[in-house]
């Protein structure tokens, strides 16, 4: 951290005053990072009494896919050796029944592999349990995150006070900046700190008057942070696509010409592609197609930045059209050649979300009906205003965005001659490349957060750094005096709600499965519950929450027929086809009231099957009444044919577990010739 700041602020040499300021700022930044780490760790402990509950209860606290990811860390530690553990991950036959899959290829779990190896070789086993080593590592990444925001705002404003303010705002707005204390294993909690580091490195790289040798060193930091970000999150390609669009926009508007940033993205993705055993989803990503198209068109479309205003706007419009056309052509061709369908559910979701036709697609509807994938709630802005973050952010954003438009219009009004370059130097209003990048970064990711609430964590952290730059940056204050008068008011800081406690009925279920079922038993049920079953009991699953595989999505839809209106025979046939021995039915799903009509899981299944939905309300005219009762309700009658095919072996107030009866093969005479 100290070296990066010194490198950026003193390209020509270091003075004692500069060194003193940098050392002071670095101490403050590291202290704020450690404070944040301790804060979220304390919240986690106080909310769950983590140190005072049983191991199975600790594991249940890893909700939904968090449990799935943690199970591989646990699996690596239980393996006789590191080599055997890696072999079991590459040839896994417990995550999906009747299938052997390569977990390292399918999922982004290298962080779990790395931590398990680190825990084995470090002399810490006697005083630190594996689960604590895991969660403390994730919490420690919050230190990295805060330091990265600190550096970004410091570089933008030339004042470490801005870094301190960004760190304080990040902690005060914890409800909207992170959810790490209750979703520890989520991939975003591993990757977003590295993304923040990448943004800090890009900010340093774009600073004016940085020597070429220093630029190369910082560019290496950009590559390392981008690679770590890509390796730890399967949605990396979509985030990098937004970032590539930012770079493309700045290049078109003549703010910077940085091919190297494109190349760092490409190299990072290709290295991850190799580590994930040539995962075709990466090669078929939109961001790779876009970067190839942008560089190809730019190389052949000469004279793009010459001519008057109208001519340049026309050239840019044509340039953008050509790049987008080539992007979709390359992407479509790549997916056809690779036979790639792993990410098609995401594009179906996007299409339906933005109103390009209604959909009954089960996978897209699962996303559409989840609150996390809806629009950003308005109460988010009330909380951000309560910590006095929103007002300076909006003021900074407004002033700098107006400045960006003015400078962009001025850039487009001049050609690429030397006289034009001298005119740019003499302008009253100018904007630095690093400021322009961070401005568009907060605009683009802000729009992404508005459209999809789950993506707000990519925006709100950077929002703290950007607002702190507005408060402490001398350049911004000079613009305030020229453009507007800023007047903000302080309100009471809101407190975050506590998380729900663990379900003791879930603990009871896990203990029963662990003690009363064979170790190779195969369980079917909801994705979220099955992830916990794998972690806590190490049983085999039929499906799981890692949804980036078409065959798995189809299998999940089939298994979920246990909540649809299907016959006992049909459900039994489907479950036998995936090798299930037990099914776990949840009353919270069968009688769900959390979602409105049309978004309950049973409604999504009815629509996908062409059946009329439960309850009062309108139905589409082509839907028909189902010929069978809802399976999850009818099976509780314990009447034939349900009792013929299923036997209830466990029950509590939340869960019902049924064992599948294996049908005897009919003799040849009954079946006919």
XYZ file of C-alpha atoms in Angstrom:
673
model
C 0.000 0.000 0.000
C 2.742 2.461 0.997
C 4.726 1.731 -2.163
C 1.732 2.255 -4.471
C 0.881 5.623 -2.916
C 4.486 6.830 -3.000
C 4.812 5.713 -6.594
C 1.708 7.624 -7.561
C 2.312 10.850 -5.673
C 6.029 11.276 -6.280
C 7.014 10.046 -9.748
C 10.063 12.264 -9.681
C 11.306 11.533 -6.161
C 10.309 11.321 -2.488
C 10.410 14.140 0.093
C 10.323 13.580 3.843
C 6.986 15.354 4.058
C 5.516 13.074 1.393
C 6.843 9.977 3.157
C 5.405 11.171 6.506
C 1.963 11.842 5.008
C 1.935 8.514 3.196
C 2.972 6.601 6.330
C 0.300 8.344 8.409
C -2.373 7.672 5.814
C -1.310 4.042 5.456
C -1.567 3.466 9.211
C -5.055 4.998 9.222
C -6.136 2.922 6.221
C -4.886 -0.369 7.679
C -6.474 0.469 11.037
C -9.861 1.104 9.411
C -9.565 -2.151 7.477
C -8.826 -4.125 10.636
C -11.666 -2.344 12.433
C -14.091 -3.431 9.728
C -12.813 -7.011 9.923
C -13.246 -7.155 13.695
C -16.659 -5.483 13.424
C -18.183 -8.025 11.006
C -16.600 -10.928 12.932
C -18.185 -9.628 16.137
C -21.566 -9.226 14.439
C -21.351 -12.802 13.182
C -20.495 -14.128 16.643
C -23.175 -12.095 18.430
C -25.891 -13.003 15.943
C -25.303 -16.778 15.970
C -23.399 -17.350 19.233
C -21.072 -19.153 16.866
C -18.525 -20.216 19.493
C -21.242 -21.720 21.712
C -23.196 -23.877 19.257
C -22.597 -27.414 18.015
C -20.596 -28.121 14.878
C -23.697 -29.150 12.923
C -25.375 -25.860 13.854
C -22.308 -23.949 12.700
C -22.435 -25.750 9.372
C -26.163 -25.095 8.968
C -25.394 -21.381 9.297
C -23.788 -21.647 5.834
C -27.099 -21.124 4.068
C -28.025 -22.196 0.515
C -25.028 -22.422 -1.843
C -22.707 -21.226 0.947
C -22.957 -24.704 2.442
C -22.141 -26.308 -0.888
C -18.934 -24.307 -1.301
C -17.829 -24.867 2.281
C -18.404 -28.630 1.903
C -15.525 -28.815 -0.593
C -13.174 -27.135 1.891
C -14.287 -29.703 4.462
C -13.873 -32.507 1.913
C -10.300 -31.438 1.099
C -9.370 -31.415 4.787
C -10.816 -34.909 5.319
C -8.922 -36.372 2.379
C -5.886 -38.538 3.285
C -3.637 -36.270 1.246
C -3.757 -33.124 -0.863
C -3.348 -35.189 -4.032
C -6.230 -37.484 -3.078
C -8.403 -34.486 -2.213
C -7.772 -32.902 -5.597
C -8.489 -36.205 -7.336
C -11.832 -36.496 -5.523
C -12.788 -32.975 -6.609
C -11.849 -33.642 -10.223
C -13.756 -36.962 -10.189
C -16.668 -36.049 -7.896
C -19.609 -38.493 -7.789
C -21.450 -37.178 -4.715
C -22.599 -33.720 -5.800
C -24.869 -34.977 -8.586
C -26.194 -38.524 -8.338
C -25.433 -40.907 -11.211
C -22.892 -38.405 -12.580
C -19.183 -37.838 -12.170
C -18.282 -34.179 -12.588
C -15.147 -32.050 -12.305
C -15.872 -29.598 -9.486
C -12.810 -27.477 -10.299
C -14.115 -27.054 -13.831
C -17.760 -26.473 -12.924
C -17.407 -24.180 -9.892
C -15.115 -21.396 -8.681
C -13.754 -23.118 -5.568
C -10.003 -22.627 -5.891
C -10.208 -20.435 -2.787
C -11.480 -23.419 -0.773
C -8.709 -25.597 -2.204
C -6.063 -22.986 -1.391
C -7.324 -22.506 2.177
C -7.480 -26.247 2.846
C -3.880 -26.659 1.683
C -2.804 -23.648 3.740
C -4.508 -25.049 6.843
C -2.715 -28.367 6.372
C 0.773 -26.875 6.085
C 0.543 -24.120 8.719
C 1.156 -25.064 12.375
C -2.254 -23.820 13.544
C -4.327 -27.010 13.852
C -3.900 -27.244 17.626
C -5.418 -23.875 18.466
C -7.605 -22.902 15.474
C -10.448 -25.050 14.185
C -10.833 -25.379 10.380
C -14.167 -23.558 10.323
C -12.678 -20.551 12.134
C -9.707 -20.446 9.783
C -12.183 -20.301 6.911
C -14.483 -17.577 8.240
C -11.636 -15.437 9.575
C -10.034 -15.501 6.123
C -13.239 -14.230 4.533
C -13.587 -11.533 7.186
C -9.932 -10.570 6.630
C -10.782 -9.861 2.993
C -12.972 -7.045 4.307
C -9.721 -5.449 5.465
C -8.448 -5.699 1.888
C -11.719 -4.202 0.609
C -11.605 -1.172 2.913
C -7.917 -0.559 2.145
C -8.667 -0.697 -1.590
C -11.432 1.898 -1.220
C -9.098 3.960 0.953
C -6.417 3.944 -1.769
C -8.912 4.792 -4.529
C -10.297 7.879 -2.799
C -6.808 8.912 -1.676
C -5.478 8.730 -5.238
C -8.433 10.697 -6.597
C -8.297 13.477 -4.018
C -4.580 13.548 -3.086
C -5.652 13.438 0.561
C -5.655 10.457 2.929
C -8.534 12.143 4.753
C -10.722 11.114 1.810
C -9.570 7.535 2.332
C -10.455 7.731 6.015
C -13.896 9.107 5.184
C -14.537 6.360 2.626
C -13.617 3.697 5.194
C -15.897 5.216 7.838
C -18.780 5.443 5.357
C -18.260 1.841 4.295
C -18.555 0.649 7.905
C -21.538 2.883 8.730
C -23.401 1.666 5.635
C -22.648 -2.000 6.293
C -26.258 -3.048 5.560
C -25.881 -1.874 1.965
C -22.153 -2.369 1.349
C -21.739 -6.010 2.386
C -23.611 -9.041 3.687
C -20.516 -11.030 4.522
C -21.426 -11.675 8.166
C -24.360 -13.934 7.238
C -23.404 -15.165 3.730
C -19.765 -15.947 4.372
C -19.083 -18.388 1.545
C -20.839 -16.499 -1.261
C -18.471 -16.032 -4.180
C -18.981 -12.247 -4.172
C -17.497 -11.994 -0.668
C -14.296 -13.515 -2.010
C -14.176 -11.633 -5.294
C -15.418 -8.071 -4.683
C -12.400 -7.134 -2.485
C -10.135 -8.104 -5.399
C -12.331 -6.110 -7.773
C -11.938 -3.067 -5.506
C -8.162 -3.615 -5.584
C -8.302 -3.727 -9.374
C -10.183 -0.405 -9.484
C -7.561 1.142 -7.177
C -4.782 -0.164 -9.450
C -6.546 1.191 -12.574
C -6.945 4.561 -10.841
C -3.224 4.620 -10.121
C -2.413 3.492 -13.680
C -4.460 6.341 -15.200
C -2.957 9.075 -13.049
C -1.108 11.715 -15.079
C 2.679 11.972 -15.069
C 3.261 8.347 -14.097
C 6.543 7.097 -15.579
C 6.364 4.221 -18.119
C 8.281 1.849 -15.845
C 5.883 2.628 -12.999
C 2.923 2.112 -15.333
C 4.182 -1.367 -16.175
C 4.477 -2.262 -12.498
C 0.975 -0.967 -11.740
C -0.358 -2.774 -14.814
C 0.985 -5.984 -13.306
C -1.053 -5.215 -10.170
C -4.119 -4.723 -12.384
C -3.543 -8.168 -13.898
C -3.058 -9.946 -10.552
C -6.168 -8.387 -8.975
C -8.253 -9.030 -12.107
C -7.124 -12.653 -12.166
C -7.994 -13.181 -8.480
C -11.391 -11.588 -9.067
C -12.109 -13.825 -12.074
C -10.932 -16.987 -10.332
C -13.251 -16.553 -7.346
C -16.641 -15.714 -8.935
C -18.519 -17.347 -11.796
C -20.212 -14.041 -12.712
C -16.852 -12.396 -13.417
C -17.540 -12.203 -17.161
C -20.616 -10.012 -16.698
C -18.842 -7.608 -14.335
C -15.861 -7.363 -16.680
C -18.258 -6.719 -19.568
C -19.570 -3.622 -17.779
C -15.995 -2.516 -17.129
C -15.042 -3.094 -20.770
C -17.999 -0.918 -21.818
C -16.670 1.842 -19.534
C -13.222 1.667 -21.151
C -14.814 1.596 -24.601
C -16.900 4.707 -23.820
C -13.905 6.651 -22.505
C -11.889 5.673 -25.564
C -14.666 6.773 -27.950
C -15.001 10.133 -26.171
C -11.221 10.699 -26.351
C -10.518 10.578 -22.611
C -7.996 7.764 -22.824
C -6.583 5.160 -25.178
C -5.719 2.115 -23.119
C -5.528 -1.157 -25.029
C -3.518 -2.638 -22.159
C -6.547 -2.701 -19.846
C -8.440 -4.795 -22.387
C -5.483 -7.155 -22.594
C -5.334 -7.572 -18.807
C -8.982 -8.655 -18.837
C -8.397 -11.123 -21.668
C -5.255 -12.628 -20.102
C -6.990 -13.033 -16.739
C -9.987 -14.789 -18.285
C -7.809 -17.089 -20.384
C -5.706 -18.073 -17.369
C -8.868 -18.869 -15.402
C -10.095 -20.822 -18.435
C -6.972 -22.985 -18.245
C -7.236 -23.477 -14.471
C -10.880 -24.468 -14.834
C -9.982 -27.226 -17.252
C -10.995 -25.257 -20.371
C -14.440 -24.245 -19.107
C -16.348 -23.387 -22.291
C -18.520 -20.809 -20.506
C -15.503 -18.465 -20.375
C -14.674 -18.774 -24.073
C -18.324 -18.171 -24.902
C -18.550 -15.070 -22.691
C -19.795 -11.779 -24.081
C -16.857 -9.848 -22.661
C -14.279 -11.793 -24.688
C -16.360 -11.363 -27.849
C -16.716 -7.632 -27.128
C -13.006 -7.005 -26.511
C -11.980 -8.896 -29.650
C -14.556 -6.931 -31.671
C -13.554 -3.556 -30.202
C -9.849 -4.092 -30.897
C -10.465 -5.530 -34.373
C -12.775 -2.711 -35.534
C -10.537 -0.041 -34.010
C -7.528 -1.414 -35.886
C -9.231 -1.268 -39.278
C -11.432 1.821 -38.834
C -8.739 4.466 -39.266
C -9.322 8.192 -38.839
C -11.906 7.622 -36.108
C -10.843 10.723 -34.160
C -10.507 13.162 -37.050
C -12.979 15.611 -38.560
C -15.530 18.055 -37.201
C -18.203 17.424 -34.583
C -20.893 16.006 -36.884
C -18.424 13.808 -38.766
C -16.910 12.444 -35.551
C -20.316 11.680 -34.028
C -21.273 9.845 -37.205
C -18.027 7.869 -37.166
C -18.540 6.948 -33.511
C -22.118 5.816 -34.163
C -20.902 3.607 -37.007
C -17.990 2.368 -34.894
C -20.315 1.403 -32.022
C -22.748 -0.331 -34.370
C -19.949 -2.330 -36.014
C -18.469 -3.363 -32.650
C -21.823 -4.512 -31.256
C -22.733 -6.366 -34.456
C -19.403 -8.170 -34.536
C -19.663 -8.909 -30.808
C -22.991 -10.712 -31.115
C -21.836 -12.481 -34.288
C -18.672 -13.810 -32.630
C -20.546 -14.738 -29.464
C -23.315 -16.551 -31.332
C -20.780 -18.444 -33.441
C -18.667 -19.378 -30.404
C -21.668 -20.768 -28.547
C -22.761 -22.775 -31.574
C -19.282 -24.228 -32.075
C -18.820 -24.974 -28.349
C -22.465 -26.114 -27.979
C -22.617 -23.821 -24.972
C -25.896 -23.501 -23.073
C -24.601 -22.992 -19.534
C -25.521 -19.300 -19.334
C -28.684 -19.223 -21.464
C -30.875 -18.935 -18.345
C -29.215 -15.597 -17.542
C -30.090 -14.140 -20.942
C -33.652 -15.470 -20.657
C -33.887 -13.700 -17.303
C -32.532 -10.430 -18.733
C -34.921 -10.623 -21.689
C -37.949 -11.143 -19.446
C -36.810 -8.588 -16.841
C -36.605 -5.740 -19.317
C -39.943 -6.515 -20.907
C -38.930 -8.261 -24.115
C -41.841 -10.645 -23.829
C -43.372 -12.645 -20.968
C -41.876 -16.011 -20.123
C -42.977 -19.248 -18.515
C -39.441 -20.547 -18.501
C -38.923 -22.132 -15.097
C -35.280 -21.072 -14.652
C -35.883 -17.443 -15.686
C -38.953 -17.260 -13.443
C -36.932 -18.448 -10.438
C -34.729 -15.364 -10.829
C -37.579 -12.978 -11.639
C -39.478 -13.930 -8.495
C -36.525 -13.481 -6.137
C -36.347 -10.127 -4.380
C -32.563 -10.039 -4.779
C -32.970 -9.908 -8.573
C -35.636 -7.206 -8.491
C -35.215 -3.441 -8.657
C -33.260 -1.633 -5.960
C -35.690 -0.757 -3.112
C -36.199 2.930 -2.368
C -35.472 2.454 1.336
C -31.841 1.885 0.312
C -31.546 5.604 -0.399
C -33.129 6.468 2.952
C -30.420 4.486 4.728
C -27.665 6.024 2.591
C -29.036 9.488 3.328
C -29.149 8.665 7.030
C -25.356 8.286 7.108
C -24.834 11.518 5.121
C -23.396 9.550 2.214
C -26.070 10.124 -0.411
C -26.000 13.944 -0.490
C -22.281 14.513 -1.177
C -22.345 11.570 -3.576
C -25.150 13.092 -5.652
C -23.501 16.514 -5.613
C -20.155 15.082 -6.750
C -21.826 12.909 -9.359
C -23.888 15.781 -10.784
C -21.038 18.264 -11.048
C -18.544 15.819 -12.507
C -21.053 14.327 -14.932
C -21.852 17.796 -16.297
C -18.118 18.435 -16.587
C -17.649 15.104 -18.374
C -20.324 16.008 -20.919
C -18.782 19.435 -21.542
C -15.296 17.986 -22.015
C -16.654 15.176 -24.217
C -18.433 17.683 -26.466
C -15.240 19.708 -26.629
C -13.192 16.601 -27.499
C -15.589 15.671 -30.293
C -15.450 19.213 -31.659
C -11.702 18.988 -32.296
C -9.700 16.688 -34.538
C -6.652 14.680 -33.612
C -4.054 17.299 -34.679
C -1.337 18.761 -32.530
C -3.160 22.113 -32.481
C -6.168 20.357 -30.967
C -3.964 18.809 -28.293
C -2.669 22.245 -27.359
C -6.258 23.518 -27.206
C -7.096 20.766 -24.719
C -4.263 21.890 -22.458
C -5.561 25.489 -22.477
C -9.167 24.651 -21.558
C -10.773 26.146 -18.468
C -12.501 22.829 -17.690
C -10.571 19.569 -17.800
C -11.055 16.150 -16.258
C -8.304 13.690 -15.430
C -8.457 10.179 -16.959
C -8.569 8.521 -13.501
C -11.461 10.758 -12.434
C -13.296 10.121 -15.714
C -12.924 6.367 -15.251
C -14.215 6.385 -11.669
C -17.105 8.651 -12.676
C -18.298 6.275 -15.381
C -17.587 3.325 -13.085
C -20.025 4.616 -10.479
C -22.591 5.532 -13.182
C -22.504 2.153 -14.961
C -22.499 0.036 -11.813
C -25.101 2.324 -10.267
C -27.415 1.575 -13.199
C -26.676 -2.130 -12.736
C -27.565 -1.863 -9.036
C -30.803 -0.031 -9.862
C -31.847 -2.828 -12.208
C -30.794 -5.751 -9.972
C -30.626 -5.341 -6.208
C -28.060 -8.118 -5.702
C -25.558 -6.146 -7.783
C -25.674 -3.160 -5.426
C -22.653 -4.502 -3.535
C -20.545 -3.741 -6.608
C -21.724 -0.132 -6.441
C -22.157 0.964 -2.822
C -18.547 0.343 -1.778
C -17.192 2.418 -4.655
C -19.909 4.971 -3.887
C -18.233 5.579 -0.505
C -14.850 6.203 -2.164
C -16.355 8.472 -4.828
C -18.331 10.562 -2.334
C -15.241 10.915 -0.101
C -13.321 12.187 -3.133
C -16.052 14.787 -3.641
C -15.816 15.971 -0.042
C -12.015 16.075 0.230
C -10.866 16.725 -3.347
C -9.661 20.271 -4.037
C -10.540 20.019 -7.726
C -14.130 19.082 -6.934
C -14.541 21.986 -4.522
C -13.333 24.412 -7.150
C -15.984 22.998 -9.485
C -18.635 23.313 -6.774
C -17.889 27.009 -6.500
C -18.204 27.403 -10.244
C -21.271 25.290 -10.872
C -23.438 24.940 -7.752
C -23.768 25.475 -4.029
C -23.810 22.272 -1.935
C -25.852 22.089 1.280
C -26.308 18.745 3.035
C -27.992 17.949 6.317
C -27.198 15.296 8.873
C -29.692 12.653 9.908
C -29.628 9.832 12.418
C -27.629 6.781 11.359
C -29.898 3.765 10.903
C -29.253 0.472 12.611
C -29.214 -2.739 10.627
C -31.754 -5.461 11.350
C -30.486 -8.677 12.879
C -30.517 -11.921 10.986
C -32.874 -14.745 11.701
C -31.728 -17.466 14.062
C -30.963 -21.034 13.091
C -33.827 -23.495 12.648
C -33.609 -26.246 15.255
C -35.877 -28.345 13.065
C -33.099 -28.232 10.454
C -30.588 -29.414 13.053
C -32.913 -32.286 13.944
C -33.191 -33.236 10.267
C -29.417 -33.181 9.737
C -28.768 -35.308 12.810
C -31.342 -37.869 11.669
C -29.856 -38.085 8.168
C -26.337 -38.448 9.562
C -27.267 -41.196 12.027
C -30.087 -43.083 10.316
C -29.282 -43.190 6.593
C -26.535 -44.983 4.614
C -23.468 -42.892 3.761
C -24.081 -43.387 0.030
C -27.770 -42.487 0.238
C -29.016 -40.052 -2.456
C -31.279 -37.174 -1.411
C -33.671 -35.104 -3.534
C -35.283 -31.812 -2.527
C -34.869 -28.068 -2.836
C -31.488 -26.748 -3.980
C -30.963 -24.671 -0.849
C -31.659 -27.508 1.576
C -29.593 -30.049 -0.342
C -26.523 -27.819 -0.151
C -26.814 -27.960 3.644
C -27.340 -31.727 3.563
C -24.116 -32.212 1.609
C -22.156 -30.032 4.025
C -23.562 -31.420 7.280
C -24.041 -35.095 6.364
C -21.852 -35.678 3.256
C -24.685 -37.518 1.512
C -25.113 -37.591 -2.284
C -27.401 -35.015 -3.942
C -29.614 -35.053 -6.994
C -29.276 -31.292 -7.551
C -27.703 -28.213 -5.957
C -27.697 -24.371 -6.118
C -24.774 -23.898 -8.536
C -27.016 -23.254 -11.514
C -24.523 -22.636 -14.350
C -25.122 -25.948 -16.139
C -28.018 -26.728 -18.468
C -28.255 -30.434 -17.595
C -28.378 -29.568 -13.885
C -31.097 -26.952 -14.466
C -33.209 -29.522 -16.325
C -32.676 -32.068 -13.568
C -33.672 -29.505 -10.927
C -36.908 -28.773 -12.787
C -37.656 -32.498 -12.887
C -36.905 -33.025 -9.184
C -39.078 -30.025 -8.290
C -42.097 -31.909 -9.637
C -42.458 -33.051 -6.018
C -44.110 -29.643 -5.501
C -46.177 -29.771 -8.705
C -49.474 -31.459 -9.588
C -48.129 -34.765 -10.789
C -49.102 -38.387 -10.240
C -47.269 -40.504 -7.700
C -46.118 -42.811 -10.477
C -44.651 -39.975 -12.547
C -42.805 -38.442 -9.585
C -41.469 -41.849 -8.544
C -40.251 -42.476 -12.094
C -38.455 -39.124 -12.243
C -36.798 -39.603 -8.852
C -35.657 -43.126 -9.718
C -34.173 -41.839 -12.971
C -31.853 -39.536 -11.010
C -31.013 -42.232 -8.466
C -32.826 -40.741 -5.461
C -33.278 -42.867 -2.332
C -34.971 -40.194 -0.194
C -36.946 -37.001 -0.806
C -37.193 -34.143 1.686
C -40.428 -32.153 1.446
C -40.586 -28.705 3.056
C -43.884 -27.272 4.267
C -42.450 -23.792 3.777
C -42.372 -24.507 0.021
C -45.478 -26.671 -0.318
C -47.636 -24.068 1.494
C -45.547 -21.023 0.667
C -46.938 -17.569 1.477
C -43.744 -15.480 1.257
C -44.194 -14.702 -2.431
C -47.331 -13.412 -4.121
C -49.437 -15.563 -6.434
C -47.502 -16.253 -9.616
C -44.111 -16.237 -7.880
C -44.511 -19.136 -5.457
C -42.476 -22.153 -6.496
C -45.619 -24.223 -6.951
C -47.015 -21.505 -9.263
C -43.856 -21.490 -11.387
C -44.116 -25.252 -11.743
C -47.815 -25.057 -12.634
C -47.102 -22.463 -15.325
C -44.201 -24.468 -16.728
C -46.454 -27.563 -16.838
C -49.368 -25.658 -18.412
C -51.615 -25.948 -15.332
C -53.900 -23.410 -13.663
C -52.389 -21.885 -10.495
C -53.759 -22.227 -6.959
C -56.003 -19.636 -5.341
C -58.155 -16.757 -6.572
C -56.833 -14.714 -9.451
C -56.533 -14.642 -13.195
C -54.979 -17.398 -15.294
C -53.818 -17.279 -18.878
C -56.446 -18.740 -21.240
C -54.327 -21.639 -22.492
C -53.749 -23.066 -19.002
C -55.762 -26.169 -18.092
C -56.745 -27.790 -14.762
C -54.337 -30.480 -13.581
C -55.576 -34.069 -13.509
C -53.697 -34.898 -10.306
C -53.492 -33.294 -6.853
C -50.355 -31.527 -5.681
C -47.839 -34.227 -4.846
C -46.383 -32.654 -1.675
C -49.909 -32.456 -0.185
C -51.365 -35.720 -1.454
C -48.452 -37.870 -0.276
C -49.313 -37.008 3.337
C -52.595 -38.934 3.046
C -50.543 -42.138 3.078
C -53.043 -43.725 0.709
C -52.354 -45.751 -2.445
C -50.648 -45.178 -4.800
C -48.490 -42.936 -2.572
C -48.098 -45.531 0.179
C -47.220 -48.114 -2.474
C -44.301 -46.075 -3.779
C -43.114 -44.010 -0.766
C -42.648 -44.587 2.962
C -42.387 -41.724 5.435
C -39.304 -42.229 7.608
C -38.939 -38.843 9.323
C -41.215 -35.947 10.281
C -41.043 -32.743 12.285
C -42.899 -29.435 12.098
C -40.998 -28.331 8.986
C -39.746 -31.375 7.094
C -41.146 -34.686 5.877
C -38.688 -37.289 4.582
C -39.894 -40.167 2.408
C -37.971 -43.206 1.256
C -38.565 -44.452 -2.258
C -39.704 -48.054 -2.553
C -37.952 -49.955 -5.274
C -40.489 -51.485 -7.669
C -40.187 -55.177 -8.389
C -39.598 -55.950 -12.025
C -42.649 -57.366 -13.734
C -42.235 -60.794 -15.235
C -41.985 -61.189 -18.944
C -45.472 -62.686 -19.277
C -47.059 -59.583 -17.790
C -45.079 -57.293 -20.040
C -45.883 -59.239 -23.190
C -43.479 -60.206 -25.953
